[in-house]
GROMACS .gro file of C-alpha atoms in nm:
model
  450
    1UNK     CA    1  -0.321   1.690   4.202
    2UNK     CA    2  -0.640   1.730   3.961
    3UNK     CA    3  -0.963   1.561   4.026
    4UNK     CA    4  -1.037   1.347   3.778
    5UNK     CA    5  -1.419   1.288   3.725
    6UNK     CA    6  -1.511   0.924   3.803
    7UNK     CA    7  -1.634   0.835   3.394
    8UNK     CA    8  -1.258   0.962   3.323
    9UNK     CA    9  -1.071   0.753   3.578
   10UNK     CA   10  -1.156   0.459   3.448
   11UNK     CA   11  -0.995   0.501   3.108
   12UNK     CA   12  -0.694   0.639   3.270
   13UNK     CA   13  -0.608   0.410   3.534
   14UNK     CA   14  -0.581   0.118   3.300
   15UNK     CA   15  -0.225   0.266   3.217
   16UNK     CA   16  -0.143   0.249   3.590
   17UNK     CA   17  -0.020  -0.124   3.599
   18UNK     CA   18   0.214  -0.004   3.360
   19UNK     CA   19   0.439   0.251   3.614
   20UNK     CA   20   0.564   0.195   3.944
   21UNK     CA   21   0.353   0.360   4.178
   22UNK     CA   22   0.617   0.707   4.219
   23UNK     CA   23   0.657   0.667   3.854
   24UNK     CA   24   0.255   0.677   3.802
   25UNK     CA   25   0.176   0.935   3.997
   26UNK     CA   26   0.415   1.200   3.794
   27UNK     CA   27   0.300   1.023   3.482
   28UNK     CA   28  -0.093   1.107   3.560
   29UNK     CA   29  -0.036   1.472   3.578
   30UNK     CA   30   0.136   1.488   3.268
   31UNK     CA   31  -0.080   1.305   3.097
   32UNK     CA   32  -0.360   1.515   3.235
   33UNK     CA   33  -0.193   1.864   3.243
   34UNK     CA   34  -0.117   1.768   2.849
   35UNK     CA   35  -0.538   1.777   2.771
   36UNK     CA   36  -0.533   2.098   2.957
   37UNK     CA   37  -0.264   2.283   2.868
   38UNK     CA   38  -0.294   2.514   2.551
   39UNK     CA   39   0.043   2.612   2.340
   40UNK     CA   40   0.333   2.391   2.375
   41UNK     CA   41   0.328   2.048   2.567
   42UNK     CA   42   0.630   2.091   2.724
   43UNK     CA   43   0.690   1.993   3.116
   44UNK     CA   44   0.687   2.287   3.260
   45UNK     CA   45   0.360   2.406   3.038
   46UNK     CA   46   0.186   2.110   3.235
   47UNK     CA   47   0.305   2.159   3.536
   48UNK     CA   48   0.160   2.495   3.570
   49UNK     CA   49  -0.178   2.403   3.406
   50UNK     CA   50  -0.186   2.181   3.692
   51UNK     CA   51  -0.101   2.404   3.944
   52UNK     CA   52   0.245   2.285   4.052
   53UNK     CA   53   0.466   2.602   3.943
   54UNK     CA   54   0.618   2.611   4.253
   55UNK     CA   55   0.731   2.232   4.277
   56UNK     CA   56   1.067   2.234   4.341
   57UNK     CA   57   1.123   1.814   4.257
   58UNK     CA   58   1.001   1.920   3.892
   59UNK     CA   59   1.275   1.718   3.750
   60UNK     CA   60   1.096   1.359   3.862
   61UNK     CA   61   0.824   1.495   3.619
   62UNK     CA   62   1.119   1.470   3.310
   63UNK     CA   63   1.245   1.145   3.436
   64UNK     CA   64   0.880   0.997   3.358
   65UNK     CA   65   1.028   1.049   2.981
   66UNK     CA   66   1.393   1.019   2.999
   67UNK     CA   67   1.442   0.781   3.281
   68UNK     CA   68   1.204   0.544   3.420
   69UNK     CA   69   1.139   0.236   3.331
   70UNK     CA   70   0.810   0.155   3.162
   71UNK     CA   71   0.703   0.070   2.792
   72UNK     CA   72   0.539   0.244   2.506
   73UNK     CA   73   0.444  -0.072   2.359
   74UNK     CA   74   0.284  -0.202   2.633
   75UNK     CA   75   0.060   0.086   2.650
   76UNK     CA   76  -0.011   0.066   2.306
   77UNK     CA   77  -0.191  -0.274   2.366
   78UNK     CA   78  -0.329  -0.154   2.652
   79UNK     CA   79  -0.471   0.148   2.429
   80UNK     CA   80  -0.576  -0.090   2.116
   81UNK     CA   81  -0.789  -0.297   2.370
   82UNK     CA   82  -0.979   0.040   2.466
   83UNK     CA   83  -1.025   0.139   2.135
   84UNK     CA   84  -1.184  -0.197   1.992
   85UNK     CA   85  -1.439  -0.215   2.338
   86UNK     CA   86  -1.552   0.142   2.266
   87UNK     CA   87  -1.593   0.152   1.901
   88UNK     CA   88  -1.526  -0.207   1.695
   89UNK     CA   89  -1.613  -0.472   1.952
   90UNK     CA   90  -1.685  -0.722   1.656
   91UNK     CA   91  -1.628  -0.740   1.261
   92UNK     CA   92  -1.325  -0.665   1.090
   93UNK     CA   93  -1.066  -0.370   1.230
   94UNK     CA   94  -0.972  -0.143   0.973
   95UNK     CA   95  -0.616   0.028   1.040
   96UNK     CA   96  -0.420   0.292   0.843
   97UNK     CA   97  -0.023   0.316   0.820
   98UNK     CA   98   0.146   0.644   0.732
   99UNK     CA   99   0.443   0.865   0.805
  100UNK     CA  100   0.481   1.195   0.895
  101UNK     CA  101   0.781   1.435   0.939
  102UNK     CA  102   0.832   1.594   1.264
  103UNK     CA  103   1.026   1.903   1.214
  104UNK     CA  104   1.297   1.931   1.432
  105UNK     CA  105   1.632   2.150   1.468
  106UNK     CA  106   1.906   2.077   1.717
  107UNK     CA  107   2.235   1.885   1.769
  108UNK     CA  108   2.139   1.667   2.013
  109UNK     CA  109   1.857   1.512   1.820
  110UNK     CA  110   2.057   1.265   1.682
  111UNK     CA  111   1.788   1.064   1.522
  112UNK     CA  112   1.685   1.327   1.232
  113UNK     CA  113   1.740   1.326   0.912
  114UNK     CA  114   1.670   1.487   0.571
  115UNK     CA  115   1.353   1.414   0.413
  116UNK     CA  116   1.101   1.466   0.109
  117UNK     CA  117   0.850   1.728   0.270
  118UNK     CA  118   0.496   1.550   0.215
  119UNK     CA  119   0.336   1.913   0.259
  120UNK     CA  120   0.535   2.135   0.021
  121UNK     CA  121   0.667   1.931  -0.227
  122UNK     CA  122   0.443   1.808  -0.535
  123UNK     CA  123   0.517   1.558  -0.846
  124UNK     CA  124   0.752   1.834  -1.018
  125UNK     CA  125   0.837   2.038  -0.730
  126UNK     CA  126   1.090   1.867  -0.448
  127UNK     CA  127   1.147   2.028  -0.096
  128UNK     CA  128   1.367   1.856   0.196
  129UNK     CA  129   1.321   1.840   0.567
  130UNK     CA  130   1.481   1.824   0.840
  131UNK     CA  131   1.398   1.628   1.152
  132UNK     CA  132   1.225   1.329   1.259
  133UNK     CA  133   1.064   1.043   1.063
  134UNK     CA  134   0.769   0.834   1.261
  135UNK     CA  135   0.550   0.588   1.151
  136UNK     CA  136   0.201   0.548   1.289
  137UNK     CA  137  -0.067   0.253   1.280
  138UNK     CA  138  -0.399   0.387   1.314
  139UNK     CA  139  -0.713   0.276   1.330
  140UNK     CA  140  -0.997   0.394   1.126
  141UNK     CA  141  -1.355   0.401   1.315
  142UNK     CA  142  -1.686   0.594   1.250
  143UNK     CA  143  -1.737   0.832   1.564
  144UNK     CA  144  -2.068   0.805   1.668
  145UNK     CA  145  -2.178   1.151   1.742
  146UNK     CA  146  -1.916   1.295   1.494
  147UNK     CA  147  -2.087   1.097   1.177
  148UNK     CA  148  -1.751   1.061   0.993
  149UNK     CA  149  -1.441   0.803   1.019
  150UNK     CA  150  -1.136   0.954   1.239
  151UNK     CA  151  -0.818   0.750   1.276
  152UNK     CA  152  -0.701   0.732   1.599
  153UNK     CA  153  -0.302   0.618   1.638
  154UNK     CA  154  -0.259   0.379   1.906
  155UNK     CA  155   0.144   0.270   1.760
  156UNK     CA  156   0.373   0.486   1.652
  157UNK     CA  157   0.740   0.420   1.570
  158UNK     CA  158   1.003   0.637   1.515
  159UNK     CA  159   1.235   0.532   1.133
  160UNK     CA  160   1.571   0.651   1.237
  161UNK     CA  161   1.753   0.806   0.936
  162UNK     CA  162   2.041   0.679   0.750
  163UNK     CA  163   2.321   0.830   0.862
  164UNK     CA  164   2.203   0.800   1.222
  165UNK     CA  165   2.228   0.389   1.212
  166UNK     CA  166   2.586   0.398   0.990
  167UNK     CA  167   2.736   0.638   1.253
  168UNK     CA  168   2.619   0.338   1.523
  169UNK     CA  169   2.694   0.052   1.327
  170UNK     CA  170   2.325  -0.027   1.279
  171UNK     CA  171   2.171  -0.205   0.972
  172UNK     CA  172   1.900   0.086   0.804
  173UNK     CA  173   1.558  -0.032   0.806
  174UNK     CA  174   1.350   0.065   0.506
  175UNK     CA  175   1.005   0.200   0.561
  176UNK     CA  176   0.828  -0.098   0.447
  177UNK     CA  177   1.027  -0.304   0.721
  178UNK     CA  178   0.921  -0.072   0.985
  179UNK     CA  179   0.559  -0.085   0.876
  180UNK     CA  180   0.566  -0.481   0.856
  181UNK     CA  181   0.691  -0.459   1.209
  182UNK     CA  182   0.411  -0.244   1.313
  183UNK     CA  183   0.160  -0.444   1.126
  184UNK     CA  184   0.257  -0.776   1.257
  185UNK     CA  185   0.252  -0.687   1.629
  186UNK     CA  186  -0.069  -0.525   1.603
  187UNK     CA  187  -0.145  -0.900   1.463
  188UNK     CA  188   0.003  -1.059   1.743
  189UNK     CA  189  -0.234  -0.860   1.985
  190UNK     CA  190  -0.574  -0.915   1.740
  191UNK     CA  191  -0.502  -1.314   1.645
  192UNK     CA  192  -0.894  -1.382   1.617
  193UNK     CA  193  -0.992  -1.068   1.439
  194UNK     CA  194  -0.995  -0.981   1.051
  195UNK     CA  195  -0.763  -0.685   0.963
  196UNK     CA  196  -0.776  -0.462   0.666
  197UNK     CA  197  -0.443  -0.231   0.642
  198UNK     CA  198  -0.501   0.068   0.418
  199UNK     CA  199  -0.155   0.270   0.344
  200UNK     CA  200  -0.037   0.532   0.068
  201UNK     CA  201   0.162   0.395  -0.221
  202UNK     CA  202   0.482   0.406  -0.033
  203UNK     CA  203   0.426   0.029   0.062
  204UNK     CA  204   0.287  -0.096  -0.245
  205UNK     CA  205   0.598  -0.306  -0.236
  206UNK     CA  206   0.573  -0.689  -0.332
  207UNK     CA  207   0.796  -0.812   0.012
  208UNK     CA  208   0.548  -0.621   0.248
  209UNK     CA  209   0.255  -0.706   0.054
  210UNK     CA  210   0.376  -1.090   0.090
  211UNK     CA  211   0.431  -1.069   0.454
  212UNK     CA  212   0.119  -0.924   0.533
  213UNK     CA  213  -0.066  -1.210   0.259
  214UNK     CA  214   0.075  -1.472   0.484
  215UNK     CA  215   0.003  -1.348   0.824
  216UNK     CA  216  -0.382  -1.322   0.664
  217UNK     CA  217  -0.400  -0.937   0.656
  218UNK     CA  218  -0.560  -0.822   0.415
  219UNK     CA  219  -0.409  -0.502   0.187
  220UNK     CA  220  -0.523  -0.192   0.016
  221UNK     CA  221  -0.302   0.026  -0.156
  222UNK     CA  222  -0.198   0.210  -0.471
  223UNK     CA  223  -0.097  -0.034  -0.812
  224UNK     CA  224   0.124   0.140  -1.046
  225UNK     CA  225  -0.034   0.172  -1.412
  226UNK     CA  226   0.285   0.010  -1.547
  227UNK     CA  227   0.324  -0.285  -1.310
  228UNK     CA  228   0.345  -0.684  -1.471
  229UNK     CA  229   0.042  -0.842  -1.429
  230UNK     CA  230   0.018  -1.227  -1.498
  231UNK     CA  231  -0.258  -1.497  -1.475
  232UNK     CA  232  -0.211  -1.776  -1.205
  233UNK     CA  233   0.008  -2.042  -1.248
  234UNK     CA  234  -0.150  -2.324  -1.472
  235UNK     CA  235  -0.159  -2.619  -1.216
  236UNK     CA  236   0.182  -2.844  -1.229
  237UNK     CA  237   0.145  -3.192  -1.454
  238UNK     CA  238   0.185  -3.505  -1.299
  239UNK     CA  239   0.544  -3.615  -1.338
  240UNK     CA  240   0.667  -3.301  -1.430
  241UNK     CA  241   1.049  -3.168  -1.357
  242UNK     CA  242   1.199  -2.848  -1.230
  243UNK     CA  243   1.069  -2.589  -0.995
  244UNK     CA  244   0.687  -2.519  -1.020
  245UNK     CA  245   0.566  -2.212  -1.241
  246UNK     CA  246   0.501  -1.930  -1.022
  247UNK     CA  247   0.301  -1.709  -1.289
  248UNK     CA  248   0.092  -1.774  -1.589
  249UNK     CA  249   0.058  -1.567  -1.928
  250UNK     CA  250   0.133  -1.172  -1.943
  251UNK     CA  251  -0.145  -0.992  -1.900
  252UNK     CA  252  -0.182  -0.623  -2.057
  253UNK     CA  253  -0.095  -0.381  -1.816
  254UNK     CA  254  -0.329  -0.125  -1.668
  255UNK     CA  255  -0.201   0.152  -1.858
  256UNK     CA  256  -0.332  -0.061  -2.173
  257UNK     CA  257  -0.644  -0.145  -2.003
  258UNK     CA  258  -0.701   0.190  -1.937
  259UNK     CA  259  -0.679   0.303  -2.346
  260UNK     CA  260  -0.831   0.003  -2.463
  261UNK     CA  261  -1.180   0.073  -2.601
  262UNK     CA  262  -1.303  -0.280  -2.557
  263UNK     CA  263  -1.266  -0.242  -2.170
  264UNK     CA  264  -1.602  -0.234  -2.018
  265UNK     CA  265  -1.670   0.064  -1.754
  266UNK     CA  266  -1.926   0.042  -1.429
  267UNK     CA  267  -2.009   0.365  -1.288
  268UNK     CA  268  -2.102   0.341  -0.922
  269UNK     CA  269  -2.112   0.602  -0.632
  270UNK     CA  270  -1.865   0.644  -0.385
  271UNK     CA  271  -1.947   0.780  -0.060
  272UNK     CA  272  -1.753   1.006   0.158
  273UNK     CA  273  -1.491   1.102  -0.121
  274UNK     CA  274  -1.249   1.297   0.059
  275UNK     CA  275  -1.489   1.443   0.286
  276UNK     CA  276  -1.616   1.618  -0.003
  277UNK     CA  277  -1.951   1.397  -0.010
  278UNK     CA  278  -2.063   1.152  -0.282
  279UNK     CA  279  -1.869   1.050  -0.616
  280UNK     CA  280  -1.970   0.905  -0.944
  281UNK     CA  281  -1.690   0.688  -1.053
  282UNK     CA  282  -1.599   0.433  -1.324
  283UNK     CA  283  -1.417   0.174  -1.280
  284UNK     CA  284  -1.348  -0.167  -1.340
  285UNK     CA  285  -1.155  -0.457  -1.199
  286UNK     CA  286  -1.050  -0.813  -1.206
  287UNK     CA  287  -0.760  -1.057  -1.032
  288UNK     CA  288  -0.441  -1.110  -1.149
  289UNK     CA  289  -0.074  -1.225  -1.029
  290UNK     CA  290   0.138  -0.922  -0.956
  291UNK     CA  291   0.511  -1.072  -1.001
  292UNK     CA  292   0.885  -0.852  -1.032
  293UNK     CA  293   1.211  -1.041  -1.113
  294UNK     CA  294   1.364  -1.162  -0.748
  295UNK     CA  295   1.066  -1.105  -0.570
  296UNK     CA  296   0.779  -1.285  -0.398
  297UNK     CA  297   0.409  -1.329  -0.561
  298UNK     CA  298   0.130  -1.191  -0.486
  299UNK     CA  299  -0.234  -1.233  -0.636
  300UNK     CA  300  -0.405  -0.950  -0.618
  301UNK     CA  301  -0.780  -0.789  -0.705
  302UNK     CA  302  -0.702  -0.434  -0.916
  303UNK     CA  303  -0.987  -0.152  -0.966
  304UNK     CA  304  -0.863   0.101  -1.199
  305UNK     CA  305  -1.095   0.428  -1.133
  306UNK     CA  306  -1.201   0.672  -1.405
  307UNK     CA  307  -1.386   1.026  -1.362
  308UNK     CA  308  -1.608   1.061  -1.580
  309UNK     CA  309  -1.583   1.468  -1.549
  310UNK     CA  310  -1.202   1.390  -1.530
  311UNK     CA  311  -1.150   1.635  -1.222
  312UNK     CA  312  -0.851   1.381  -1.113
  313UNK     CA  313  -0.628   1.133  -1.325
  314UNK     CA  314  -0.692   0.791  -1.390
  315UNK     CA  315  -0.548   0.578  -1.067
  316UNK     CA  316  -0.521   0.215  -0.975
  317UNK     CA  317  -0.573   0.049  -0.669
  318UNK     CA  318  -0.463  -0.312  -0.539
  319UNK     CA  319  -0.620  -0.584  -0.265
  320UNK     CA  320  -0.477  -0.901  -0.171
  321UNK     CA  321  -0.816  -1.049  -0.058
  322UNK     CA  322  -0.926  -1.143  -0.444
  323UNK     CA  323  -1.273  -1.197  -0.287
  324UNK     CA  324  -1.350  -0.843  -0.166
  325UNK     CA  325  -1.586  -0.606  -0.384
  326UNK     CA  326  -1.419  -0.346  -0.550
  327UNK     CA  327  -1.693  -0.031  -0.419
  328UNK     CA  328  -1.560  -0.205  -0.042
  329UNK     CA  329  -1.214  -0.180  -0.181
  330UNK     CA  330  -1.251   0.225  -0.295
  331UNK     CA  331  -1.457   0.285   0.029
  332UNK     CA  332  -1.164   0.136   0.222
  333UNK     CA  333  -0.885   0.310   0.035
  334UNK     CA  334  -1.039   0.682   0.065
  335UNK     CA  335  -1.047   0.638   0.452
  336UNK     CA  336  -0.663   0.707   0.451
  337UNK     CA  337  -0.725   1.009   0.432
  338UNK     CA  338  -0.773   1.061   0.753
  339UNK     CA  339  -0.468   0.947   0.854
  340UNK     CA  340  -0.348   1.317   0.710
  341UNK     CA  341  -0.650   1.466   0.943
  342UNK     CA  342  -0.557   1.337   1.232
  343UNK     CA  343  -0.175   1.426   1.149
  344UNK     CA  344  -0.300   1.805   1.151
  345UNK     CA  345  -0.490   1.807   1.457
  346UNK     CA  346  -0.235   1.648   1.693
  347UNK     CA  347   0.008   1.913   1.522
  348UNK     CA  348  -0.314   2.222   1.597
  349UNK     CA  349  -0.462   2.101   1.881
  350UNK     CA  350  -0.236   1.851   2.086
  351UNK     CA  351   0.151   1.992   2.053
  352UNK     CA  352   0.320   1.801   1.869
  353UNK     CA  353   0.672   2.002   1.726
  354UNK     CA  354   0.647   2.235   2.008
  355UNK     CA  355   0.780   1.939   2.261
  356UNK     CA  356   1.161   2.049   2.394
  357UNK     CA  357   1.306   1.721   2.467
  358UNK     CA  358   1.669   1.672   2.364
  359UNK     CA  359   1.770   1.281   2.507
  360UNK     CA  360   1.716   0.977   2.261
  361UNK     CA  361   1.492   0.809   2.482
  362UNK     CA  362   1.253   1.092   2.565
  363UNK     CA  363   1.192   1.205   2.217
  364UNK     CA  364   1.135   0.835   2.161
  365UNK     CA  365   0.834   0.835   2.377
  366UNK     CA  366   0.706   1.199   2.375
  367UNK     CA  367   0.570   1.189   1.971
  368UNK     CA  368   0.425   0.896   2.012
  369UNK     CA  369   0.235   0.998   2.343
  370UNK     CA  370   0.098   1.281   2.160
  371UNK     CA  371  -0.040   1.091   1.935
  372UNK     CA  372  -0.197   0.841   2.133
  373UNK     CA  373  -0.329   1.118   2.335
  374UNK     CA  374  -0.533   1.163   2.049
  375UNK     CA  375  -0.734   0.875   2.103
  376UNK     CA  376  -0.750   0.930   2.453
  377UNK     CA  377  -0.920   1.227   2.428
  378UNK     CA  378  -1.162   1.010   2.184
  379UNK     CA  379  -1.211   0.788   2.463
  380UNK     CA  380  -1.320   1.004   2.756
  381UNK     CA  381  -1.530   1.215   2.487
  382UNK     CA  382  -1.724   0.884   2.403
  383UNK     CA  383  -1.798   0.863   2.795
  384UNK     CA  384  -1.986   1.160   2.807
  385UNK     CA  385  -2.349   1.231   2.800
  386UNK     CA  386  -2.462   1.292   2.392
  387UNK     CA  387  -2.584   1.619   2.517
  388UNK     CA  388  -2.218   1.739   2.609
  389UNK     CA  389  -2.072   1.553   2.327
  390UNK     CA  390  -2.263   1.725   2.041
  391UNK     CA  391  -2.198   2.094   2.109
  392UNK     CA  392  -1.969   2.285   1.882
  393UNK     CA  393  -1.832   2.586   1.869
  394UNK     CA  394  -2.056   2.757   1.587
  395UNK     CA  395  -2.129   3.182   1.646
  396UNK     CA  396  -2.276   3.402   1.426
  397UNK     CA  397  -2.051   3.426   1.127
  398UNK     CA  398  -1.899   3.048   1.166
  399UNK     CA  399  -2.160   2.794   1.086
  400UNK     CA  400  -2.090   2.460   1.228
  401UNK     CA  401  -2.305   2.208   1.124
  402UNK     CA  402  -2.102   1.843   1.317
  403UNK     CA  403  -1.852   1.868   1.610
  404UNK     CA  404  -1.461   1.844   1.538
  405UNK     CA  405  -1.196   1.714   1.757
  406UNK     CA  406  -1.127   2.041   1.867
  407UNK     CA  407  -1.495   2.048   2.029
  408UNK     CA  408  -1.404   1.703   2.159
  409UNK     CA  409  -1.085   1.820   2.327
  410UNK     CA  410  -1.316   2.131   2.463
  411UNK     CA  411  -1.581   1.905   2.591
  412UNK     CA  412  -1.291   1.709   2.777
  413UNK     CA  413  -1.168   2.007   2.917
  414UNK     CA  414  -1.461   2.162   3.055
  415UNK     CA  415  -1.543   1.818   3.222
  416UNK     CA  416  -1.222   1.793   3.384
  417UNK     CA  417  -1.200   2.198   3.478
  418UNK     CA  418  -1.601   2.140   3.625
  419UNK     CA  419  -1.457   1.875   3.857
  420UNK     CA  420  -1.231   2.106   4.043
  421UNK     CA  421  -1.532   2.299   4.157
  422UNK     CA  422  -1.614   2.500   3.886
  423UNK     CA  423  -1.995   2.354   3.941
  424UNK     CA  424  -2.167   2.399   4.243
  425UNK     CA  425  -2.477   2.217   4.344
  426UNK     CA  426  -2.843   2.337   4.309
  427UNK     CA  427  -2.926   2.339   4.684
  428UNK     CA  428  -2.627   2.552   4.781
  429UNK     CA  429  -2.556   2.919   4.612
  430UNK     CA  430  -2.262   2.879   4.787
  431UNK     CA  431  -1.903   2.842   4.558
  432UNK     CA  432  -1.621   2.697   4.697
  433UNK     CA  433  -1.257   2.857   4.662
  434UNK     CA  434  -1.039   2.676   4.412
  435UNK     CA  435  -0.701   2.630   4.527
  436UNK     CA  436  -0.397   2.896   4.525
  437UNK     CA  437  -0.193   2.711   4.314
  438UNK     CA  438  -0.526   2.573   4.066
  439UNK     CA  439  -0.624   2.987   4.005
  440UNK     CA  440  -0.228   2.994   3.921
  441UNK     CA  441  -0.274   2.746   3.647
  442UNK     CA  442  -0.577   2.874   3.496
  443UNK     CA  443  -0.449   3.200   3.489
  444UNK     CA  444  -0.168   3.074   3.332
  445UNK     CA  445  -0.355   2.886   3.070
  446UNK     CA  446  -0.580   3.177   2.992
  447UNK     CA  447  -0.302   3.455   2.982
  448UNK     CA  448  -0.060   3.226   2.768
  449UNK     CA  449  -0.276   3.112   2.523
  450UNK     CA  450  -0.134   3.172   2.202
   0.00000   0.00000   0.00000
């Protein structure tokens, strides 16, 4: 079994209520061998970054996935509560919902499905995937000694496909009822704070917009130029009969707004644009009643955006807290894009795709392990001394001028590696031996790299 360094063991053994004590102790060295092992995070990659090559009872280290009883959800509240002590202890929490595509081939993965490819496909150019649709809540925090917002996932659902629930007799959630799933649990566990969901415009849908108004999260996402805007509903005359007006008068939509010449324009800066630095944008804004035959009502605050040295098209952008100011609302909304950031690293740095499990209830919990090893890694790199956490990996002919996550996973590495005896202490030249099957595994991770 690794050493884990005592500033390390505390984060980790808050997941140990959460396993039976056998269960636990397979668990830990999986979810340490997966920091440590380059490549593929498959079970046997971690056991022999760990050293056990040679353990013949490998199979209790699959049954952690497959078998035993324990629950992701659970440890995604256990994971949320780490997150908001180490980087949003008070103020509002900011989260981000997305999807991804996990690309996946087999028969037994019975959960895939085909869908639009995010990556490939553009607005006149459609490609399909195949494999597995997940949905992750995220939340968006400004790393310290990074200087920049990551999103870490602490949730992370998987959105079966169609076919998959007809073939089981299963009524097909949409997206948007996943994500109000997601949304509202991670309400349940934060009743007392303020949250802020920012998500793509593939929940800019009136029922999830509603839900969210009346559980008092607040909403930023994309507004369609085209979409009926209306002014409140005049208030209801004493005496009156019927059902109550739910809307006022038409308003012009934003597509109008957006010709008219009478519209007045505010240019203000934008920081952090797509990590491509400050923006000078115009835009302007105002609260209306967004209302579609059949479905609920929602008042919202719109900020239609402008560049002045038109480098991207006109776009619109919705909030269901009327009070907020529309700079917060564009500082807010360009934060998703980490969600796509994060996405890429766990798929570069962590493993994800490369996992080989084929039963439903493994690949259930391996993705979203992955991810939330993610913010795990944020975690014990936060613990470290600002010394350790600030290095990068610059040379010569790569300038590097802040640390990434991949120096973050390095840092973590080299802490955990230094604790097998890799350091020795100043009063003693003598180094002590690492273990047999420890020079096995670092061998292993050195000669299997790639």
């Amino acid at each position: 079994m690794l050493t884990l360094p005592a500033r390390f063991a505390a984060v980790i053994l808050c997941f140990a209520p959460l396993f039976f004590q056998r269960s636990w102790q397979h668990a830990e060295v999986l979810l340490v061998g997966a920091i440590l092992a380059p490549g593929r995070r498959t079970v046997s990659s971690i056991l022999r970054i760990a050293g056990l090559s040679r353990e013949r009872r490998f199979v209790n280290y699959h049954r952690v996935l497959n078998r035993a009883a324990w629950s992701g959800r659970a440890a995604a509240m256990v994971l949320l509560g780490l997150l908001l002590n180490a980087f949003v202890p008070a103020g509002p929490v900011l989260l981000g919902l997305d999807d991804t595509i996990e690309r996946r081939r087999g028969k037994r993965i019975s959960a895939k499905g085909i869908y639009r490819d995010p990556v490939r496909s553009s607005h006149g150019h459609f490609v399909k995937a195949s494999g597995l649709r997940w949905l992750s809540l995220m939340l968006l925090v400004s790393i310290p000694w990074v200087g920049r917002v990551w999103a870490l996932p602490f949730l992370t659902a998987l959105a079966p496909s169609e076919r998959y629930c007809r073939e089981r007799g299963r009524h097909h959630k949409k997206l948007t009822d996943w994500g109000r799933q997601l949304v509202l649990q991670a309400r349940r566990w934060m009743p007392e704070r303020q949250l802020v969901l920012v998500t793509d415009s593939g929940f800019s849908a009136l029922e999830f917009l509603a839900a969210l108004f009346r559980q008092e999260v607040t909403c930023v996402t994309r507004l369609r130029l085209d979409a009926a805007l209306y002014q409140p509903a005049p208030p209801r005359r004493p005496g009156a009969v019927g059902r109550p007006p739910t809307k006022g008068a038409r308003l012009p939509t934003l597509a109008e707004v957006l010709v008219d010449q009478t519209t007045g324009w505010q240019r203000v800066t934008v920081p952090g644009w797509y990590g491509e630095g400050d923006r000078v944008v115009e835009i302007c804004s105002d609260t209306a009643v967004w209302r579609h035959a059949g479905m609920p009502v929602v008042p919202i605050r719109w900020v239609l955006l402008r560049d002045p040295c038109r480098r991207f098209n006109p776009q619109a952008l919705l909030c269901t807290d009327l009070a907020q100011e529309p700079l917060q609302i564009i500082r807010w909304f360009v934060q998703r894009w980490q969600l796509e950031v994060t996405f890429r690293e766990v798929r570069d740095h962590l493993g994800v795709e490369t996992q080989r499990q084929w039963s439903d209830k493994a690949i259930a919990r391996t993705t979203p392990c992955l991810l939330g090893l993610f913010s795990i890694v944020t975690l014990l790199a936060s613990r470290l001394d600002s010394r350790t956490r600030i290095q990068v990996s610059a040379s010569a002919w790569y300038h590097k001028q802040r640390p990434t996550f991949a120096d973050s996973l390095a840092a973590v590495r080299r802490e955990i590696w230094s604790e097998q005896g890799f350091v020795v202490s100043r009063q003693s030249v003598d180094a002590a031996k690492l273990p047999p099957a420890l020079r096995e595994g670092i061998a292993y991770a050195l000669c299997h790299a790639a």
